[in-house]
Tab-separated table of C-alpha atoms in Angstrom:
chain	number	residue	atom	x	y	z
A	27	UNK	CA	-5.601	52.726	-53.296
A	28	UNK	CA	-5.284	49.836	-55.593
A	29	UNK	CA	-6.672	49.748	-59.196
A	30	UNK	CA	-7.835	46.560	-58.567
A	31	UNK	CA	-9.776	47.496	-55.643
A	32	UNK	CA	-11.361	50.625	-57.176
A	33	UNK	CA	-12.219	47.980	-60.143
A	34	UNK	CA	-13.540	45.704	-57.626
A	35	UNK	CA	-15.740	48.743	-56.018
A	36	UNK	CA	-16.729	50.433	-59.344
A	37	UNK	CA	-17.585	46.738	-60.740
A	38	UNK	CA	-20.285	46.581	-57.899
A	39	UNK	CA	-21.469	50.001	-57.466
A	40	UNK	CA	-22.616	49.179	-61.434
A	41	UNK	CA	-24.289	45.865	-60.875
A	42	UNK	CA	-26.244	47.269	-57.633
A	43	UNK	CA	-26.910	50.777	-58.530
A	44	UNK	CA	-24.990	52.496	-56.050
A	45	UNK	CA	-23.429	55.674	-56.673
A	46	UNK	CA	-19.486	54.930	-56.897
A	47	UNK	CA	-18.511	57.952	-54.651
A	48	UNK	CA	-20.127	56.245	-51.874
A	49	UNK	CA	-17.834	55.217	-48.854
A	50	UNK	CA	-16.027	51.963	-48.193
A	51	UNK	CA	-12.593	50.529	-46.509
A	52	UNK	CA	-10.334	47.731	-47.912
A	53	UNK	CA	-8.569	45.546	-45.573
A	54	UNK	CA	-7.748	42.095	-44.530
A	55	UNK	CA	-8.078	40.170	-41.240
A	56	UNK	CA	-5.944	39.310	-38.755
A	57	UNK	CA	-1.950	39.840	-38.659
A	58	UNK	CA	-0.266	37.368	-41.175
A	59	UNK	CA	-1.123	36.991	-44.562
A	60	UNK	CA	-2.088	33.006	-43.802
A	61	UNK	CA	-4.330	34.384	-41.587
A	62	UNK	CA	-6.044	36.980	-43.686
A	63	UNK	CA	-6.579	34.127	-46.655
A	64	UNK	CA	-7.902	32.155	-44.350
A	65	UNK	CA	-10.982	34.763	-42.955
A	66	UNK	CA	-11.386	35.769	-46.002
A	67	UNK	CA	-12.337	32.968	-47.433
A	68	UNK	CA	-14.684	32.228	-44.327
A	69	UNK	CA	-16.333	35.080	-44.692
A	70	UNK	CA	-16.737	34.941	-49.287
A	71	UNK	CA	-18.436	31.018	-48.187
A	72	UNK	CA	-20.926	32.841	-45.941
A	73	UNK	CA	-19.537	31.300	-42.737
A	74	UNK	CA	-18.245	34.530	-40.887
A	75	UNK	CA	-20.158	36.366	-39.980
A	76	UNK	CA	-18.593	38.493	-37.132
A	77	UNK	CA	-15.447	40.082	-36.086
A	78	UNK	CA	-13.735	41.628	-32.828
A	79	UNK	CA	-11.159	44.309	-32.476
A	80	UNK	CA	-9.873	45.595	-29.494
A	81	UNK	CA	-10.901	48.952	-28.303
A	82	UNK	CA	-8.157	50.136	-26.603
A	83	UNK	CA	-6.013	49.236	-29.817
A	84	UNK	CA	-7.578	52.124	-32.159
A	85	UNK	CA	-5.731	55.206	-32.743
A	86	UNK	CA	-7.012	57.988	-31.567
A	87	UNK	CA	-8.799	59.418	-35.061
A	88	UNK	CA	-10.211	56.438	-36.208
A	89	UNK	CA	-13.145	55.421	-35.864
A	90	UNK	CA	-15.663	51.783	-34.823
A	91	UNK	CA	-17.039	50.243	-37.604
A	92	UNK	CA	-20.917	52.221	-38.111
A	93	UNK	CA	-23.893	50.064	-39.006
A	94	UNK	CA	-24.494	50.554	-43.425
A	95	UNK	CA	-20.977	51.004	-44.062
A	96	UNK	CA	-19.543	48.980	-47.066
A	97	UNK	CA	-15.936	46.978	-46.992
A	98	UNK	CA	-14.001	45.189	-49.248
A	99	UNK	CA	-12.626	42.198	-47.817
A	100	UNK	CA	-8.809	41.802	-48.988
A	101	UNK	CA	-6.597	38.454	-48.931
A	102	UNK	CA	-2.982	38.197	-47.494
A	103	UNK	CA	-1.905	39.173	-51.059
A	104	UNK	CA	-4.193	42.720	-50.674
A	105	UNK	CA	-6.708	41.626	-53.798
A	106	UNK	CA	-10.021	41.945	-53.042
A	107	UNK	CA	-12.537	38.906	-52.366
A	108	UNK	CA	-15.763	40.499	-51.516
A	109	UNK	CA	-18.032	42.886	-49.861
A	110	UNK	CA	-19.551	43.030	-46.718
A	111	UNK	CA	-22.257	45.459	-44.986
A	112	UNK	CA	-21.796	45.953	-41.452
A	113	UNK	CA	-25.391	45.715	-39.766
A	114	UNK	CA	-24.609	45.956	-36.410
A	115	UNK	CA	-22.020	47.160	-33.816
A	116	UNK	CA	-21.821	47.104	-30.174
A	117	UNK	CA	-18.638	47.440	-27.655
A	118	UNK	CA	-18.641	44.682	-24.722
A	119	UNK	CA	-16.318	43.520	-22.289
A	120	UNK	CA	-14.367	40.290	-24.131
A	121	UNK	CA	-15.154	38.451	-21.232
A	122	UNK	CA	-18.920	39.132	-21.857
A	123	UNK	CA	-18.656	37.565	-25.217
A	124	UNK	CA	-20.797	35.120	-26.123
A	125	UNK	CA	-21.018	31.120	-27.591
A	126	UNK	CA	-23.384	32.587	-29.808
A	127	UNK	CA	-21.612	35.498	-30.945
A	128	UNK	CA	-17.787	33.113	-31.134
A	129	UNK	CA	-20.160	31.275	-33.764
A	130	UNK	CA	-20.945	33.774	-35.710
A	131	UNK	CA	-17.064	34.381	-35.914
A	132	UNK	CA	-16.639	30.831	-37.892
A	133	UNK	CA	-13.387	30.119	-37.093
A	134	UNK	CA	-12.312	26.653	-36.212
A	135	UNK	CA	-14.806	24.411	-34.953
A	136	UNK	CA	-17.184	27.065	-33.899
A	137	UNK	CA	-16.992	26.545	-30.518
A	138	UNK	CA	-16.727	29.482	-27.904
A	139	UNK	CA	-13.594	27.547	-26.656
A	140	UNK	CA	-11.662	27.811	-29.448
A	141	UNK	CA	-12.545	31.292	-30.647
A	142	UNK	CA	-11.264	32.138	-27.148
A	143	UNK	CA	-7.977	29.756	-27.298
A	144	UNK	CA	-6.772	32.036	-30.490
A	145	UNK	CA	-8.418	35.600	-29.550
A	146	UNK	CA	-6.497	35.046	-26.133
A	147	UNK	CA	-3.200	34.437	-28.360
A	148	UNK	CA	-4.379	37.070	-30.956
A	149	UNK	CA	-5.271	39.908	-28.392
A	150	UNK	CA	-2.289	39.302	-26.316
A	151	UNK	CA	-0.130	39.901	-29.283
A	152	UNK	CA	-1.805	42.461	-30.385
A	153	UNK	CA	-1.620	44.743	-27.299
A	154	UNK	CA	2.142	43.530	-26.848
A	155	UNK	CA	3.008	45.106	-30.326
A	156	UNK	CA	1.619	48.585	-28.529
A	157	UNK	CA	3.015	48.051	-25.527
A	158	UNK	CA	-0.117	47.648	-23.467
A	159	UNK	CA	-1.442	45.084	-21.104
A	160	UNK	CA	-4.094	42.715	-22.389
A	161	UNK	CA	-6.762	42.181	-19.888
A	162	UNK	CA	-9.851	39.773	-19.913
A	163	UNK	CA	-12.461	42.841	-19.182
A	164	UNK	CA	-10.841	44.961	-22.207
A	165	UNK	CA	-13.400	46.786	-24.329
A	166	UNK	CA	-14.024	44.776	-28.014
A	167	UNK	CA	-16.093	46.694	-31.117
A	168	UNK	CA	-18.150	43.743	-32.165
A	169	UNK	CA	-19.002	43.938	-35.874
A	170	UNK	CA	-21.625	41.815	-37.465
A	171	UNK	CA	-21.959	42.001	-41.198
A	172	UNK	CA	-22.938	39.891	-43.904
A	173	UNK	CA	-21.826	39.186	-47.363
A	174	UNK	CA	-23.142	41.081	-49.955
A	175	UNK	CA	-20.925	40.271	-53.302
């Protein structure tokens, strides 16, 4: 792992008392760098607040998000912007998701309408790349987490 990222972690672990063996991923959003900035920053102001992945899309040993787990949210560029906690997780239908929870995604103008205009294009992508079907009933892990540093 990046120096900069254990930096980043041990920097934090010493300002909040937390032992720096304890567990945490690094990683970025999304699937271009532009992209990645772009959450990132979303999420360091405070305004995202959620995130979906697909399911289906996980390789076989890894595992859903689990509520109390610590990550360090990277940029396009891989350097570290802040941590998050994840305090809840739940798997739904993506057709099931809601207005409320598109909201808590911050993206555009909020609206459950346009979080679905670029998860369609996202997902569909996505599941392309591994040469599966995407399908409006497809199993999401719903993450929500909040900023922490």
């Amino acid at each position: 792992m990046c120096n900069k990222i254990k930096e980043y972690w041990e920097k934090f672990c010493c300002e909040n008392k937390i032992p720096n063996d304890t567990k945490y991923e690094a990683w970025s959003f999304g699937n271009t760098k532009e992209m990645a900035d772009e959450l990132a920053d979303l999420v360091n102001k405070g305004i995202k607040t959620a995130t979906t992945g697909a399911y289906e899309l996980y390789d076989e040993d890894e595992e859903i998000p689990k509520v109390g787990e610590y990550n360090i949210i990277l940029d396009g560029s891989g350097e570290p912007i802040c941590i998050t906690i994840t305090r809840d997780v739940y798997i739904i239908n993506y057709n099931l998701i809601s207005s409320d929870y598109a909201f808590l995604e911050g993206e555009g103008d909020r609206s459950y309408e346009y979080w679905k205009k670029v998860h369609d294009k996202f997902f569909s992508e996505e599941y392309r790349k591994s040469n599966k079907e995407f399908k409006e009933d497809a199993p999401m892990v719903c993450e929500l987490f909040e900023k922490i540093y």
